[in-house]
Coordinates of C-alpha atoms in Angstrom, one line a residue:
Chain A
M10 CA -19.4 -33.8 19.9
D11 CA -22.0 -32.9 20.0
S12 CA -23.3 -29.6 20.5
I13 CA -20.2 -26.1 20.3
T14 CA -20.1 -22.2 20.9
V15 CA -18.1 -19.6 19.5
F16 CA -17.3 -16.3 19.8
A17 CA -16.1 -14.3 17.1
P18 CA -14.5 -11.1 16.7
A19 CA -16.0 -7.5 15.2
T20 CA -14.0 -5.7 12.7
V21 CA -13.0 -3.1 11.7
A22 CA -13.1 -2.7 7.1
N23 CA -11.6 -0.5 5.6
V24 CA -9.2 1.2 7.7
A25 CA -9.2 5.1 6.8
C26 CA -7.3 4.6 3.6
G27 CA -7.7 0.6 2.6
F28 CA -11.4 1.1 1.5
D29 CA -12.3 -2.5 0.5
I30 CA -8.5 -4.1 1.2
F31 CA -8.5 -3.5 4.7
G32 CA -9.5 -4.7 7.9
F33 CA -8.7 -5.5 11.0
A34 CA -10.3 -7.8 14.2
V35 CA -10.7 -7.1 17.4
D36 CA -11.8 -9.0 20.8
N37 CA -14.6 -6.7 22.0
P38 CA -17.7 -7.0 20.9
G39 CA -18.2 -9.8 19.0
D40 CA -21.6 -12.9 18.0
Q41 CA -21.4 -16.0 19.7
I42 CA -23.8 -18.8 18.4
T43 CA -24.6 -22.4 19.2
L44 CA -25.0 -25.4 16.9
T45 CA -26.6 -28.1 18.0
A46 CA -26.4 -31.2 16.2
S47 CA -29.4 -32.9 15.1
P48 CA -30.5 -35.9 13.2
E49 CA -32.8 -33.8 11.3
P50 CA -30.6 -33.3 7.9
G51 CA -30.7 -28.9 7.1
V52 CA -29.6 -26.2 8.9
R53 CA -32.3 -23.9 11.3
I54 CA -32.4 -21.3 13.2
I55 CA -34.1 -22.0 17.0
D56 CA -33.3 -18.5 18.1
I57 CA -31.5 -15.3 18.1
I58 CA -31.0 -13.2 20.6
G59 CA -29.5 -10.0 21.3
D60 CA -31.7 -8.6 17.7
E61 CA -34.9 -7.2 18.8
G62 CA -36.7 -9.5 16.1
R63 CA -35.0 -7.5 13.3
L64 CA -33.1 -10.6 11.2
P65 CA -34.9 -12.6 9.6
R66 CA -34.9 -16.2 10.9
E67 CA -36.3 -18.8 7.4
A68 CA -32.6 -20.3 7.4
N69 CA -32.1 -19.2 3.4
R70 CA -32.2 -15.6 5.0
N71 CA -30.3 -15.4 7.5
T72 CA -26.1 -15.1 7.0
A73 CA -25.2 -17.5 9.4
S74 CA -26.9 -20.0 8.6
I75 CA -26.7 -19.7 4.2
A76 CA -22.6 -19.4 5.2
I77 CA -23.6 -23.1 6.6
Q78 CA -25.7 -24.3 4.0
T79 CA -22.6 -23.1 1.6
Y80 CA -20.2 -25.2 3.7
L81 CA -22.3 -27.8 4.0
Q82 CA -23.2 -28.2 0.4
H83 CA -19.3 -28.0 -1.2
I84 CA -17.2 -30.8 1.6
N85 CA -21.1 -32.8 0.2
R86 CA -22.7 -32.8 3.7
T87 CA -26.0 -32.1 3.4
D88 CA -27.3 -34.8 5.6
V89 CA -25.5 -32.8 8.1
G90 CA -28.1 -31.5 10.6
V91 CA -27.7 -28.3 12.5
D92 CA -30.1 -26.2 14.7
V93 CA -28.1 -23.1 15.9
V94 CA -29.2 -20.7 18.4
L95 CA -27.4 -17.1 18.1
R96 CA -26.3 -14.7 20.7
K97 CA -25.6 -11.3 18.7
K98 CA -23.2 -9.0 21.5
M99 CA -23.4 -6.5 18.9
P100 CA -25.3 -3.9 17.5
L101 CA -26.3 -5.3 13.3
G102 CA -25.7 -2.1 11.0
S103 CA -23.1 -0.2 13.0
G104 CA -20.0 -1.0 10.9
L105 CA -18.8 -3.5 13.1
G106 CA -18.7 -6.3 11.6
S107 CA -22.1 -7.6 12.7
S108 CA -22.8 -9.7 9.5
A109 CA -19.9 -10.8 9.5
A110 CA -19.2 -12.2 12.8
S111 CA -22.1 -13.6 12.8
A112 CA -21.5 -16.1 9.4
V113 CA -17.8 -16.5 10.1
A114 CA -18.8 -17.8 13.7
G115 CA -21.2 -20.2 11.9
V116 CA -18.4 -21.4 9.2
F117 CA -15.9 -21.9 12.0
A118 CA -18.5 -24.1 14.4
I119 CA -19.5 -26.1 12.0
N120 CA -16.3 -26.6 10.6
E121 CA -15.3 -27.1 14.4
L122 CA -18.4 -29.8 14.6
L123 CA -17.5 -31.8 11.9
N124 CA -13.6 -32.3 13.3
R125 CA -11.9 -30.1 10.6
P126 CA -12.3 -31.2 7.1
L127 CA -11.0 -27.6 6.4
T128 CA -8.5 -25.0 7.1
V129 CA -9.4 -21.9 8.5
R130 CA -8.4 -20.3 5.6
Q131 CA -10.3 -22.8 3.1
L132 CA -13.3 -20.7 5.3
I133 CA -13.6 -17.2 4.1
P134 CA -15.1 -18.0 0.9
F135 CA -18.3 -19.6 2.9
A136 CA -18.1 -17.0 5.0
M137 CA -18.6 -14.0 2.3
E138 CA -21.8 -15.9 0.6
G139 CA -23.2 -14.9 3.7
E140 CA -22.0 -11.2 3.7
R141 CA -23.7 -11.2 0.2
I142 CA -26.8 -11.6 2.1
A143 CA -26.6 -9.1 4.7
C144 CA -25.1 -6.0 1.9
G145 CA -25.1 -7.1 -1.4
S146 CA -21.9 -7.8 -2.5
A147 CA -19.0 -10.4 -0.7
H148 CA -16.5 -8.0 0.5
A149 CA -14.0 -9.8 2.6
D150 CA -12.3 -6.8 4.4
N151 CA -15.5 -8.0 7.1
V152 CA -15.1 -11.7 6.8
G153 CA -11.1 -12.1 6.1
P154 CA -10.3 -10.2 9.5
S155 CA -12.9 -12.3 12.3
L156 CA -11.9 -15.5 10.5
L157 CA -7.9 -15.1 10.2
G158 CA -7.3 -12.8 13.4
G159 CA -5.5 -9.7 13.3
F160 CA -4.6 -6.3 9.9
C161 CA -5.4 -8.1 6.8
V162 CA -5.2 -7.4 3.2
I163 CA -7.3 -8.3 0.6
R164 CA -4.7 -8.2 -2.7
S165 CA -7.8 -9.2 -4.6
Y166 CA -10.7 -10.9 -5.0
Q167 CA -10.5 -12.1 -8.2
P168 CA -9.2 -14.7 -7.2
L169 CA -9.4 -13.9 -4.5
D170 CA -5.8 -13.1 -1.9
V171 CA -6.0 -12.2 1.8
I172 CA -3.0 -11.2 3.3
R173 CA -2.4 -11.7 7.1
V174 CA 0.0 -8.5 8.3
N175 CA 1.8 -8.5 11.7
T176 CA 0.5 -5.3 13.8
P177 CA 2.9 -4.4 16.5
A178 CA 2.5 -6.1 20.1
S179 CA 1.2 -2.7 21.4
L180 CA -1.7 -1.2 19.5
Y181 CA -4.9 -0.6 20.5
C182 CA -8.7 0.7 19.1
T183 CA -10.8 2.6 20.4
L184 CA -14.9 1.6 19.1
V185 CA -17.8 3.8 19.3
H186 CA -20.8 2.8 17.8
P187 CA -23.3 5.9 17.8
D188 CA -26.9 4.7 18.9
I189 CA -28.3 6.3 15.2
E190 CA -28.3 4.0 11.9
V191 CA -26.5 3.5 8.3
N192 CA -27.7 2.0 5.9
T193 CA -24.5 -0.2 4.0
K194 CA -26.2 0.0 0.7
D195 CA -26.4 3.1 1.4
A196 CA -23.0 4.4 2.2
R197 CA -22.0 2.1 -0.8
F198 CA -24.8 3.6 -3.2
I199 CA -23.5 7.3 -1.8
L200 CA -19.3 6.9 -3.3
K201 CA -18.6 8.2 -6.6
N202 CA -17.5 5.7 -9.4
E203 CA -14.5 7.6 -10.1
V204 CA -11.7 9.4 -8.6
S205 CA -9.4 12.1 -9.3
L206 CA -5.4 10.4 -10.5
K207 CA -4.7 12.3 -7.3
N208 CA -6.4 11.3 -4.5
T209 CA -5.5 8.3 -6.3
I210 CA -2.2 8.3 -6.4
T211 CA -2.3 10.7 -2.2
Q212 CA -4.3 7.5 -0.9
M213 CA -2.1 5.1 -2.5
G214 CA 0.7 6.7 -0.4
N215 CA -1.3 6.2 2.8
V216 CA -2.4 2.6 2.0
A217 CA 2.3 1.7 1.7
G218 CA 2.5 3.8 4.6
L219 CA 0.4 2.2 6.7
I220 CA 1.4 -1.3 6.1
A221 CA 5.6 -0.2 6.4
G222 CA 4.2 1.4 9.9
L223 CA 2.4 -1.6 10.9
M224 CA 5.4 -4.2 9.3
T225 CA 8.2 -1.8 11.1
P226 CA 6.6 -1.3 13.2
D227 CA 6.7 3.1 13.9
Y228 CA 3.6 4.3 15.2
D229 CA 4.3 8.5 13.9
L230 CA 4.1 6.4 9.6
I231 CA 1.2 4.2 11.4
S232 CA -0.5 7.6 12.7
R233 CA -0.2 9.8 9.3
S234 CA -1.4 7.2 6.8
L235 CA -4.0 6.7 8.9
V236 CA -5.5 9.4 6.1
D237 CA -8.6 8.9 3.3
V238 CA -8.3 11.6 1.2
I239 CA -11.4 9.5 -0.9
I240 CA -14.6 7.4 0.9
E241 CA -14.2 9.8 4.4
P242 CA -14.9 12.6 2.6
V243 CA -18.0 10.9 1.6
R244 CA -18.9 9.4 3.9
S245 CA -18.6 11.1 7.2
I246 CA -21.4 13.6 5.9
L247 CA -24.1 10.5 7.6
I248 CA -22.4 10.9 10.8
P249 CA -23.4 13.9 12.7
E250 CA -20.4 15.5 14.2
F251 CA -18.1 13.2 12.3
N252 CA -15.7 16.1 12.6
E253 CA -16.3 16.6 15.8
V254 CA -15.6 13.6 17.0
K255 CA -12.8 12.6 14.8
Q256 CA -11.0 15.6 16.7
A257 CA -11.7 15.0 20.1
A258 CA -10.0 11.3 19.0
L259 CA -6.9 12.9 17.7
E260 CA -6.8 15.6 20.9
N261 CA -6.8 12.6 22.9
G262 CA -3.7 11.0 21.9
A263 CA -5.1 8.8 19.1
L264 CA -2.8 8.0 16.0
G265 CA -5.8 7.6 14.2
C266 CA -9.6 8.3 13.7
S267 CA -12.2 7.1 10.8
I268 CA -15.3 6.1 10.3
S269 CA -15.8 1.9 10.8
G270 CA -17.0 -0.2 8.0
S271 CA -19.8 2.3 6.9
G272 CA -20.4 3.5 9.1
P273 CA -22.3 4.7 11.9
S274 CA -19.6 4.1 14.4
M275 CA -16.2 5.2 14.2
F276 CA -12.5 3.3 15.6
A277 CA -9.5 4.9 16.6
L278 CA -6.1 3.4 17.1
C279 CA -4.0 4.1 19.8
R280 CA -1.4 3.4 21.2
D281 CA -1.9 2.4 24.8
P282 CA -4.6 1.5 26.9
Q283 CA -4.8 4.7 29.2
T284 CA -5.1 6.3 25.5
A285 CA -7.4 4.0 24.3
E286 CA -10.0 5.2 27.2
R287 CA -9.3 8.6 27.7
V288 CA -9.7 9.0 23.6
G289 CA -13.6 6.3 24.2
A290 CA -14.8 8.8 27.0
A291 CA -13.8 12.0 24.3
M292 CA -15.2 10.8 21.6
Q293 CA -18.3 10.0 23.5
Q294 CA -18.8 13.0 25.2
A295 CA -18.1 14.8 21.7
F296 CA -21.7 13.0 20.5
L297 CA -23.6 13.5 23.7
S298 CA -22.4 16.8 22.7
V299 CA -25.8 16.4 20.5
G300 CA -28.1 14.6 22.7
I301 CA -26.6 11.5 20.5
S302 CA -25.8 8.8 23.5
S303 CA -23.2 5.7 22.5
E304 CA -21.7 2.7 23.2
S305 CA -17.2 2.0 23.6
Y306 CA -15.9 -0.5 23.0
V307 CA -11.4 -0.6 24.1
S308 CA -9.4 -3.5 22.9
E309 CA -6.4 -5.0 21.4
I310 CA -6.2 -6.4 18.3
N311 CA -8.0 -10.0 17.5
Q312 CA -4.4 -11.5 17.2
Q313 CA -6.7 -15.4 17.1
G314 CA -10.1 -15.3 15.0
P315 CA -12.5 -16.7 16.4
K316 CA -12.2 -19.4 19.3
V317 CA -14.5 -22.0 21.5
L318 CA -16.6 -20.7 23.9
T319 CA -17.4 -24.9 25.1
T320 CA -18.3 -27.7 23.5
A321 CA -20.4 -30.8 24.9
E322 CA -21.2 -34.2 24.2
V323 CA -25.8 -34.5 24.5
A324 CA -25.8 -37.9 26.2
S325 CA -28.0 -40.5 23.7
Chain B
M4 CA 39.4 18.3 0.0
D5 CA 38.9 20.6 -3.1
S6 CA 37.8 18.1 -6.1
I7 CA 34.7 14.9 -5.7
T8 CA 33.5 12.6 -7.6
V9 CA 30.4 11.4 -7.1
F10 CA 28.8 8.0 -8.7
A11 CA 25.0 8.8 -7.5
P12 CA 22.7 5.4 -9.3
A13 CA 19.5 5.5 -11.9
T14 CA 16.4 3.9 -10.0
V15 CA 13.1 2.7 -11.8
A16 CA 10.5 4.5 -10.7
N17 CA 6.5 3.2 -10.8
V18 CA 6.7 0.6 -9.8
A19 CA 4.8 -1.4 -12.1
C20 CA 1.2 -1.1 -9.0
G21 CA 2.9 2.6 -7.1
F22 CA 2.4 5.7 -9.5
D23 CA 4.4 8.6 -8.8
I24 CA 5.3 7.2 -5.2
F25 CA 7.2 4.0 -5.1
G26 CA 10.6 3.8 -6.6
F27 CA 13.7 2.0 -6.1
A28 CA 17.9 2.6 -7.1
V29 CA 20.0 0.2 -8.9
D30 CA 23.9 -0.1 -9.2
N31 CA 24.3 0.2 -12.7
P32 CA 23.3 2.1 -15.0
G33 CA 24.6 5.5 -12.9
D34 CA 25.4 8.6 -13.2
Q35 CA 29.3 10.6 -12.0
I36 CA 29.6 14.3 -11.1
T37 CA 33.3 15.9 -11.0
L38 CA 33.4 18.7 -8.6
T39 CA 36.1 20.9 -8.1
A40 CA 36.6 23.8 -6.0
S41 CA 37.0 27.5 -7.8
P42 CA 37.8 31.2 -6.1
E43 CA 35.7 32.8 -8.2
P44 CA 31.7 32.5 -6.7
G45 CA 29.0 30.1 -9.5
V46 CA 28.2 26.9 -10.5
R47 CA 30.0 26.3 -14.0
I48 CA 29.2 23.5 -16.3
I49 CA 32.8 22.7 -17.3
D50 CA 31.9 18.8 -19.9
I51 CA 28.7 16.6 -19.9
I52 CA 30.6 13.8 -21.6
G53 CA 27.7 11.4 -22.9
D54 CA 24.8 12.9 -24.2
E55 CA 25.8 14.0 -27.2
G56 CA 25.8 17.5 -27.0
R57 CA 21.8 17.6 -26.8
L58 CA 21.9 18.6 -21.8
P59 CA 21.7 23.2 -21.9
R60 CA 25.2 23.2 -20.1
E61 CA 24.1 26.5 -19.1
A62 CA 24.3 26.6 -14.8
N63 CA 20.8 27.6 -15.3
R64 CA 19.0 25.3 -17.2
N65 CA 20.8 22.4 -16.2
T66 CA 19.1 19.7 -14.1
A67 CA 22.2 19.5 -11.8
S68 CA 24.5 22.5 -11.4
I69 CA 20.2 23.9 -10.7
A70 CA 20.5 21.6 -7.8
I71 CA 22.8 22.4 -6.8
Q72 CA 22.9 26.4 -6.2
T73 CA 19.1 25.5 -5.1
Y74 CA 21.7 23.3 -2.2
L75 CA 24.1 27.2 -1.7
Q76 CA 21.4 29.5 -1.3
H77 CA 19.1 27.8 1.0
I78 CA 22.6 27.2 3.4
N79 CA 23.8 30.4 2.7
R80 CA 27.5 30.1 0.4
T81 CA 26.5 31.7 -2.0
D82 CA 30.2 32.5 -2.1
V83 CA 31.2 28.9 -3.3
G84 CA 32.3 27.8 -6.9
V85 CA 32.6 25.4 -8.1
D86 CA 32.8 23.8 -12.0
V87 CA 30.7 21.1 -13.0
V88 CA 32.1 18.3 -15.5
L89 CA 29.3 15.7 -15.6
R90 CA 30.2 11.9 -17.4
K91 CA 26.3 10.5 -18.3
K92 CA 26.5 6.5 -18.3
M93 CA 23.2 6.5 -19.2
P94 CA 20.4 7.2 -21.7
L95 CA 18.4 10.3 -21.6
G96 CA 14.8 10.4 -21.9
S97 CA 14.7 6.8 -20.4
G98 CA 12.8 5.6 -17.7
L99 CA 15.6 4.8 -15.6
G100 CA 15.9 8.6 -13.6
S101 CA 18.8 10.2 -15.7
S102 CA 17.8 13.9 -14.3
A103 CA 17.6 12.9 -11.0
A104 CA 20.3 11.3 -11.3
S105 CA 23.0 14.0 -12.2
A106 CA 20.8 15.9 -10.0
V107 CA 21.3 13.7 -6.8
A108 CA 24.8 13.1 -7.9
G109 CA 25.8 17.5 -8.1
V110 CA 23.9 18.0 -4.0
F111 CA 25.3 14.7 -2.9
A112 CA 28.6 15.8 -4.1
I113 CA 28.7 19.7 -3.2
N114 CA 27.3 18.7 0.8
E115 CA 30.4 16.1 0.8
L116 CA 32.7 19.1 -0.8
L117 CA 31.6 20.9 2.5
N118 CA 31.8 18.6 4.6
R119 CA 28.0 18.4 4.8
P120 CA 26.3 20.7 6.8
L121 CA 23.1 18.8 5.9
T122 CA 22.1 15.0 6.4
V123 CA 21.8 13.2 2.7
R124 CA 17.5 12.8 3.7
Q125 CA 17.9 17.0 4.2
L126 CA 19.2 17.0 0.1
I127 CA 15.6 15.5 -1.6
P128 CA 13.6 19.0 -2.1
F129 CA 17.3 20.4 -3.7
A130 CA 17.7 17.5 -5.5
M131 CA 13.3 18.0 -6.6
E132 CA 14.4 21.0 -8.5
G133 CA 16.8 19.7 -10.6
E134 CA 13.8 17.5 -12.1
R135 CA 11.6 20.2 -11.7
I136 CA 13.6 21.7 -14.6
A137 CA 13.3 18.4 -16.8
C138 CA 10.7 16.7 -16.7
G139 CA 8.1 19.9 -15.6
S140 CA 7.3 18.8 -11.9
A141 CA 9.4 18.3 -9.6
H142 CA 9.2 14.8 -8.6
A143 CA 11.1 12.8 -5.8
D144 CA 9.7 9.5 -7.2
N145 CA 13.6 8.8 -8.7
V146 CA 15.1 11.6 -6.9
G147 CA 14.4 9.9 -3.8
P148 CA 15.5 6.6 -4.0
S149 CA 19.0 7.7 -5.8
L150 CA 20.1 10.1 -2.4
L151 CA 19.2 7.0 -0.6
G152 CA 19.0 3.4 -1.8
G153 CA 17.0 0.5 -1.7
F154 CA 13.6 0.9 -2.5
C155 CA 11.2 3.7 -1.3
V156 CA 8.3 5.3 -0.9
I157 CA 6.8 9.2 -1.6
R158 CA 4.1 8.6 1.7
S159 CA 2.9 12.8 0.4
Y160 CA 4.8 15.6 -1.4
Q161 CA 2.9 17.5 0.9
P162 CA 5.3 17.3 3.7
L163 CA 7.7 15.3 2.2
D164 CA 7.8 12.3 3.2
V165 CA 10.1 9.7 2.0
I166 CA 9.8 6.3 3.5
R167 CA 12.7 3.8 2.6
V168 CA 11.8 -0.4 2.9
N169 CA 13.7 -3.1 4.0
T170 CA 13.5 -5.3 0.6
P171 CA 15.1 -9.4 0.1
A172 CA 18.6 -9.5 1.2
S173 CA 18.4 -11.7 -2.9
L174 CA 16.0 -9.5 -5.5
Y175 CA 17.9 -9.1 -9.2
C176 CA 16.7 -5.9 -10.9
T177 CA 17.3 -6.4 -14.9
L178 CA 16.6 -3.0 -16.6
V179 CA 16.1 -3.3 -20.7
H180 CA 16.4 0.7 -22.9
P181 CA 15.0 -0.1 -26.3
D182 CA 16.6 2.6 -28.5
I183 CA 13.9 4.7 -28.5
E184 CA 12.5 7.8 -27.1
V185 CA 9.5 8.8 -25.1
N186 CA 9.6 12.0 -24.4
T187 CA 8.9 12.4 -20.1
K188 CA 5.8 14.9 -20.4
D189 CA 4.3 13.5 -23.6
A190 CA 3.9 10.0 -21.3
R191 CA 2.4 12.1 -19.0
F192 CA 0.2 13.9 -21.1
I193 CA -1.2 10.5 -21.8
L194 CA -2.8 9.7 -18.2
K195 CA -6.6 10.8 -17.7
N196 CA -7.1 12.4 -15.1
E197 CA -10.2 10.1 -13.6
V198 CA -9.5 6.7 -12.1
S199 CA -12.3 4.3 -11.6
L200 CA -13.0 3.3 -7.7
K201 CA -13.1 -0.3 -9.1
N202 CA -9.4 0.3 -10.7
T203 CA -8.6 2.4 -7.6
I204 CA -9.7 -0.4 -5.0
T205 CA -7.3 -2.9 -7.2
Q206 CA -4.4 -0.4 -7.5
M207 CA -4.2 0.1 -3.5
G208 CA -5.0 -3.9 -3.3
N209 CA -1.6 -4.1 -5.1
V210 CA 0.3 -1.4 -3.7
A211 CA 0.3 -3.2 0.1
G212 CA 0.9 -6.6 -1.2
L213 CA 4.3 -5.8 -2.9
I214 CA 5.1 -3.3 0.9
A215 CA 3.7 -6.3 2.5
G216 CA 5.7 -9.1 0.3
L217 CA 9.5 -7.0 -0.2
M218 CA 9.4 -6.6 3.9
T219 CA 7.9 -9.8 5.0
P220 CA 10.0 -10.9 2.2
D221 CA 7.6 -13.2 0.6
Y222 CA 8.2 -13.5 -3.4
D223 CA 4.9 -14.9 -4.7
L224 CA 3.7 -11.9 -2.8
I225 CA 6.1 -9.5 -4.7
S226 CA 5.4 -11.6 -8.2
R227 CA 1.9 -11.2 -7.6
S228 CA 1.7 -7.8 -6.6
L229 CA 3.9 -6.8 -9.5
V230 CA 0.8 -5.5 -11.0
D231 CA -0.8 -2.0 -12.3
V232 CA -4.1 -1.8 -14.1
I233 CA -3.9 2.3 -14.2
I234 CA -0.9 3.2 -15.8
E235 CA 0.3 0.6 -18.0
P236 CA -2.2 0.5 -19.9
V237 CA -2.3 3.3 -20.9
R238 CA 1.8 3.5 -21.2
S239 CA 2.4 1.0 -23.0
I240 CA 0.9 2.1 -26.0
L241 CA 4.4 4.1 -26.5
I242 CA 6.7 1.6 -27.2
P243 CA 6.7 -1.3 -30.1
E244 CA 6.2 -5.1 -28.3
F245 CA 5.2 -3.9 -24.4
N246 CA 3.2 -7.1 -24.2
E247 CA 5.8 -9.9 -25.9
V248 CA 8.8 -8.0 -24.4
K249 CA 6.8 -8.8 -21.2
Q250 CA 5.9 -12.0 -21.8
A251 CA 9.3 -12.7 -21.9
A252 CA 10.2 -11.5 -19.1
L253 CA 7.3 -13.5 -17.5
E254 CA 8.2 -16.9 -18.7
N255 CA 11.6 -17.0 -18.2
G256 CA 11.0 -16.1 -14.9
A257 CA 10.7 -12.7 -13.6
L258 CA 8.5 -11.8 -10.8
G259 CA 6.8 -8.9 -12.3
C260 CA 7.7 -6.8 -15.6
S261 CA 7.1 -3.0 -16.5
I262 CA 7.3 -0.1 -17.7
S263 CA 10.5 2.0 -15.5
G264 CA 9.1 5.3 -14.8
S265 CA 7.5 6.8 -18.1
G266 CA 9.3 4.2 -20.0
P267 CA 10.8 3.5 -23.0
S268 CA 13.0 1.2 -20.5
M269 CA 11.4 -1.2 -18.8
F270 CA 12.5 -3.4 -15.5
A271 CA 12.0 -6.9 -14.3
L272 CA 12.2 -8.1 -11.0
C273 CA 13.8 -11.4 -10.7
R274 CA 15.1 -13.2 -7.0
D275 CA 18.8 -14.4 -8.5
P276 CA 21.3 -13.4 -11.0
Q277 CA 20.9 -16.2 -13.2
T278 CA 17.3 -15.5 -13.4
A279 CA 17.7 -11.8 -13.8
E280 CA 20.6 -13.0 -17.3
R281 CA 18.2 -15.2 -18.8
V282 CA 15.4 -12.9 -18.8
G283 CA 17.2 -9.7 -20.0
A284 CA 18.3 -11.9 -23.1
A285 CA 15.1 -12.7 -23.7
M286 CA 13.2 -9.2 -23.2
Q287 CA 16.3 -7.8 -26.0
Q288 CA 15.6 -10.6 -28.7
A289 CA 11.9 -9.8 -27.9
F290 CA 12.5 -6.2 -28.4
L291 CA 14.7 -7.5 -31.6
S292 CA 12.4 -9.9 -33.8
V293 CA 10.2 -6.1 -34.7
G294 CA 14.2 -4.5 -35.2
I295 CA 15.0 -2.5 -32.0
S296 CA 17.9 -2.2 -30.4
S297 CA 18.9 -2.5 -26.8
E298 CA 20.9 -2.3 -23.9
S299 CA 19.9 -4.6 -20.5
Y300 CA 21.5 -3.8 -17.1
V301 CA 21.0 -5.8 -14.6
S302 CA 22.4 -5.7 -10.7
E303 CA 20.9 -5.9 -7.5
I304 CA 18.6 -3.2 -5.4
N305 CA 21.2 -0.2 -4.3
Q306 CA 21.4 -0.3 -0.6
Q307 CA 23.9 2.8 -1.0
G308 CA 22.5 5.5 -2.9
P309 CA 25.4 7.9 -4.5
K310 CA 28.7 6.8 -3.4
V311 CA 32.4 8.7 -3.6
L312 CA 34.3 7.3 -6.3
T313 CA 37.4 9.6 -5.5
T314 CA 38.8 12.4 -3.3
A315 CA 41.7 15.2 -4.4
E316 CA 43.2 18.1 -2.7
V317 CA 44.6 20.9 -5.3
A318 CA 47.9 22.3 -4.2
S319 CA 47.4 25.8 -4.6

């Protein structure tokens, strides 16, 4: 093939109690990338659609093209030429893993275009390099689930150890993105470097409970475990009406509700699609009560990771 | 019945990464208690065998009798009279949940003697009261698995939330108790009150990995997750030759090895009984190289919790 278009899913990192170690993928939203083979070696950004001109077009500054470049260097194929068109289908700086989705779409697409020299799991480090550009450190809690699908645990970074955990057949995610912006670096900067042993113990209990709840499955246990005593109390001050929005989600039947990634988006997990829709409407209403508009997305947990939308042979 | 003898299992608390939240029960060692109904109201310690006279004989200072008293008060049966004979079948102050086993044996036995007014799970708080006497705070990471059997997560203390997690069909525990003593209160006192966020993240990753590894089951994941970066580096200084003993366990095929509870006993988890026996011998040899004798116990994970050994009707 000469051309390929790939979708990669948005992701919810942290998932309340699992700061830097938990993340899951959703079916909606996500990014699209189109790669077209070119006789001229190198990676070029031809166009980015949907970012209102905010993302860098230089190939060595863009998260998707850097991921592709790093991959091509690793497999010794810097002779390959590829033109990139990126369609941002989700808000930037939203806490929905926007940069990870672009990087994942990029490496997944180039690996397909070259007939899969590497397995999907082997692509994680190259997508992480894209993340390093976007947020200053190479995190895997968005990249992992965006690439592998499902709910992932980043058990360790050195060496990298990403585990995929089964989730209940019926589990829905509501995402609400308020039209405000939180910088990922700021959101990390305000965190304290020390945690009390007491809070560490509480958080570990919820981490264990959430994994056991997802794998059993046990919805009540999932619900009791979606509690974050370390990060949420600090970061939630960056999100206006956080407590009211969370309360609205819980009162409308969500299993739990917290910050998606570093925010400002918020996620809720629900047992069924009707509840997820109702929860989304209630969360949007709570934001609107202080004049903040928002977008809401409802989907199942994405189990597949990226998918090929179209391929084409270009007549020579 | 008028008399009952109950066995309650020893337990390994913490299990490397899960300080204060993980614990599992073993088939060997354990404590035995015999309760005999008496017409005279109140709980009396008639005899304690195997403690070399070190445990208090006063009913309001002994962990087993306090658990029974608290239970009788709760069910409004202070009219009941019971004589207690406790057979300590494991070392005291060993990190094997000795006080928990006595308390659990006591409450389980009195509940059986009275024809089960409460469920086994409902007995946890009364056994915890016994623990409070023994170590100054009412922990559940020994009491929980000793009562429920299996591998337990103490997700939360307020409210108490004890979750039982499935373990692989073939999973063996080696326990080695060196003939030295570590006071539980001292072992807690030397811990720092603050943990770095970085270590908290690492520990949470291992907590999640261990639960996923046990439930999948995935022995390699269990092995990679049996790592403690918070407590073991501090407490291991109280155990002579700790590093050498641990190394001996790992070199002989253990999935992991760490301190049992607050020590000085050490545990190792193994895939099969032959490995568990070999690991035990190697650990004992490492202790012996610096002149420390030890006892070794090998058993499966106890799935049942306490069991009734004998009951008797006393002719009136």
